[in-house]
CSV table of C-alpha atoms in Angstrom, one decimal:
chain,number,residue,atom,x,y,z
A,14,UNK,CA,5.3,-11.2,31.4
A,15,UNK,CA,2.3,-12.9,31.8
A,16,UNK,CA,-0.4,-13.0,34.1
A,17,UNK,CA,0.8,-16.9,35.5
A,18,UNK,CA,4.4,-15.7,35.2
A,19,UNK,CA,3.1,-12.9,37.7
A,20,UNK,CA,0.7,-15.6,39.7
A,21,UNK,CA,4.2,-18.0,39.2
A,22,UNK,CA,6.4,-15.8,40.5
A,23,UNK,CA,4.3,-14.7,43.6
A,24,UNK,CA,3.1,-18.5,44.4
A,25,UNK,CA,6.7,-19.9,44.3
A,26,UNK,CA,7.8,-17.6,46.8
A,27,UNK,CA,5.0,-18.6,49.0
A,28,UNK,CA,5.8,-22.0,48.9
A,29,UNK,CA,9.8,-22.1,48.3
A,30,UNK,CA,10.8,-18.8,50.1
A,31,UNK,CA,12.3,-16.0,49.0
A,32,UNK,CA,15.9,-17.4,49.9
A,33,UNK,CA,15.3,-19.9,47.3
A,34,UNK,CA,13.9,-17.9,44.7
A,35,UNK,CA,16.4,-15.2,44.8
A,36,UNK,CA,19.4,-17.4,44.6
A,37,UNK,CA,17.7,-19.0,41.5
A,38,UNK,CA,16.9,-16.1,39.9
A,39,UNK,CA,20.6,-14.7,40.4
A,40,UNK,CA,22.1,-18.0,38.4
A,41,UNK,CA,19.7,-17.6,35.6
A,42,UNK,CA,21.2,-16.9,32.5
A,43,UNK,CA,19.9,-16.0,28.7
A,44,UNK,CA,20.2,-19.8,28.3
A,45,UNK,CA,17.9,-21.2,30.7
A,46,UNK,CA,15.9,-18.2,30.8
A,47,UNK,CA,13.0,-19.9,28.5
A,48,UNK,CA,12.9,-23.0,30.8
A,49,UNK,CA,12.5,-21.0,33.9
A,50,UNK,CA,9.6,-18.8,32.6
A,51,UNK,CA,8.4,-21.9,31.3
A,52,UNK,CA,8.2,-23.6,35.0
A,53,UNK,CA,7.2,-20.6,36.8
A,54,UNK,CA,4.5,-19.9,34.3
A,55,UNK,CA,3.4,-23.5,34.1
A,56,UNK,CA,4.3,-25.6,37.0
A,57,UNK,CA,4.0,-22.5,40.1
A,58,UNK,CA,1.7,-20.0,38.4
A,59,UNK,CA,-1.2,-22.8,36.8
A,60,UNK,CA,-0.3,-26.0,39.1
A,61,UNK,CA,0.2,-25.1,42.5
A,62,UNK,CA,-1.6,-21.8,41.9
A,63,UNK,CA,-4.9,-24.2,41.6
A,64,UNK,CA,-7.1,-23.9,44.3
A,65,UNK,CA,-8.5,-27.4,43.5
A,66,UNK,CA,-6.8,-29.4,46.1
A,67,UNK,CA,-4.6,-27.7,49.5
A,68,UNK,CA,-1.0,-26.3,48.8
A,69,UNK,CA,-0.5,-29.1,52.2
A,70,UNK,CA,-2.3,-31.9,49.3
A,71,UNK,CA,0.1,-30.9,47.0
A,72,UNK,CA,2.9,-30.9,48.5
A,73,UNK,CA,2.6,-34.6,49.6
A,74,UNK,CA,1.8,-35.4,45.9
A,75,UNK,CA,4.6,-33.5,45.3
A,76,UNK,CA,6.9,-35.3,47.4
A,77,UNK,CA,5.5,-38.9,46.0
A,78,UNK,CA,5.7,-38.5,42.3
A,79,UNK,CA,9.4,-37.2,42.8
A,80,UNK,CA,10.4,-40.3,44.9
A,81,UNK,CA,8.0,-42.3,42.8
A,82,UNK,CA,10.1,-41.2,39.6
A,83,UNK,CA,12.9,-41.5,40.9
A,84,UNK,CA,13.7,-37.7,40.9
A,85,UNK,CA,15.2,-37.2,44.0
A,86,UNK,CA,16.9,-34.2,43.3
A,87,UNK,CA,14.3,-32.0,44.4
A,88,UNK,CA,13.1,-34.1,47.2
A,89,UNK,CA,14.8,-32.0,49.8
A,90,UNK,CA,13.8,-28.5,48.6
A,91,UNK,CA,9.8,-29.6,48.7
A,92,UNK,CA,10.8,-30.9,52.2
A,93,UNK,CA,12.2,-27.1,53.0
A,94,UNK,CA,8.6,-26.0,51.5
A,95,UNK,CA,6.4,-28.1,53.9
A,96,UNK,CA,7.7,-25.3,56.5
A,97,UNK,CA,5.4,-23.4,54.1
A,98,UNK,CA,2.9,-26.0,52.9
A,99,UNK,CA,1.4,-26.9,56.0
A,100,UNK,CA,2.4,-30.8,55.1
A,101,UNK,CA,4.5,-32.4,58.6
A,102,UNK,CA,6.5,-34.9,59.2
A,103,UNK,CA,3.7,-37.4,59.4
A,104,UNK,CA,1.7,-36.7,56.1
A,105,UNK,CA,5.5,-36.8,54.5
A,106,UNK,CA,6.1,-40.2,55.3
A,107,UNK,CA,2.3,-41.1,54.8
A,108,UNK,CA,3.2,-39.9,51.2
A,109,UNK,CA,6.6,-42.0,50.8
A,110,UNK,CA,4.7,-45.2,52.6
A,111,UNK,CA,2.3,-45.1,49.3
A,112,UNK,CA,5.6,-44.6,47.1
A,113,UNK,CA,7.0,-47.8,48.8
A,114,UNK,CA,3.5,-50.0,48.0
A,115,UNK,CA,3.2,-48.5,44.8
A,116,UNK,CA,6.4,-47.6,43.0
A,117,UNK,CA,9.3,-49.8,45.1
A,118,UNK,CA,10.6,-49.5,48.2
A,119,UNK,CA,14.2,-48.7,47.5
A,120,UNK,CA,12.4,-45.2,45.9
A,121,UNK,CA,10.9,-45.1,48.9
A,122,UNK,CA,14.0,-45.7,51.6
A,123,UNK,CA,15.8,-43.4,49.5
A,124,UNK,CA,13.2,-40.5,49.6
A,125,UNK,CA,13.1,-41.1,53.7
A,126,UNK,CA,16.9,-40.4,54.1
A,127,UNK,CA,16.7,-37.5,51.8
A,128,UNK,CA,13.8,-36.5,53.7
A,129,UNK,CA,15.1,-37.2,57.5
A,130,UNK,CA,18.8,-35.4,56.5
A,131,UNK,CA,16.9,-32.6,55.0
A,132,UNK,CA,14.8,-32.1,58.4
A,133,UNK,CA,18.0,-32.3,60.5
A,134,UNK,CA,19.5,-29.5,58.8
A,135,UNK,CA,16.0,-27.4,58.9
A,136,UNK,CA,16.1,-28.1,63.2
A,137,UNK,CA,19.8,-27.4,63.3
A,138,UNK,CA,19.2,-23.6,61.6
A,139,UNK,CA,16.7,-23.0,63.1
């Protein structure tokens, strides 16, 4: 492996949790194998391995391009990561205000609900 699969690896369990991680890593298969090295390598061990802006930063930019782009899929596993991140309630809907002005606000409402479910659960387990 390389040294940003390594870096990858060790950065997205920072951020997402070991949880997370593991239960990914036990439903890859030979398949999607080359996809996931590709991510951690890429997006965990070169992106949010950066020390250019905060992991707190990122997160928020994080949470705005995938509302932003509609991607809401992983809108509620960043949320689980600003446990991690340092990035609260506040700088989240900071984040998803700018999504609303800037990419629509429909993006944006839906992001919130994602976002204020997501937060329930997080108070309710813990």
């Amino acid at each position: 492996m390389s040294d940003h699969h390594d870096t990858g690896m060790r950065v997205r369990r920072e951020v997402l949790g070991d949880a997370h991680v593991d239960r990914a890593e036990a439903t890859k298969t030979e398949f999607d194998q080359p996809f996931q090295d590709l991510i951690t390598a890429s997006a965990w061990g070169t992106v949010w391995a950066s020390d250019g802006i905060s992991r707190r930063e990122r997160s928020m930019l994080t949470l705005a391009l995938l509302a932003a782009t509609g991607n809401f899929d992983e809108i509620p596993m960043h949320i689980r990561a600003t446990a991690r991140t340092g990035a609260t309630k506040r700088d989240v809907l900071e984040a998803f205000q700018h999504v609303a002005i800037y990419a629509g606000v429909p993006r944006a409402n839906h992001a919130l609900k994602l976002a204020k479910q997501t937060y329930a659960e997080m108070e309710e387990s813990a």
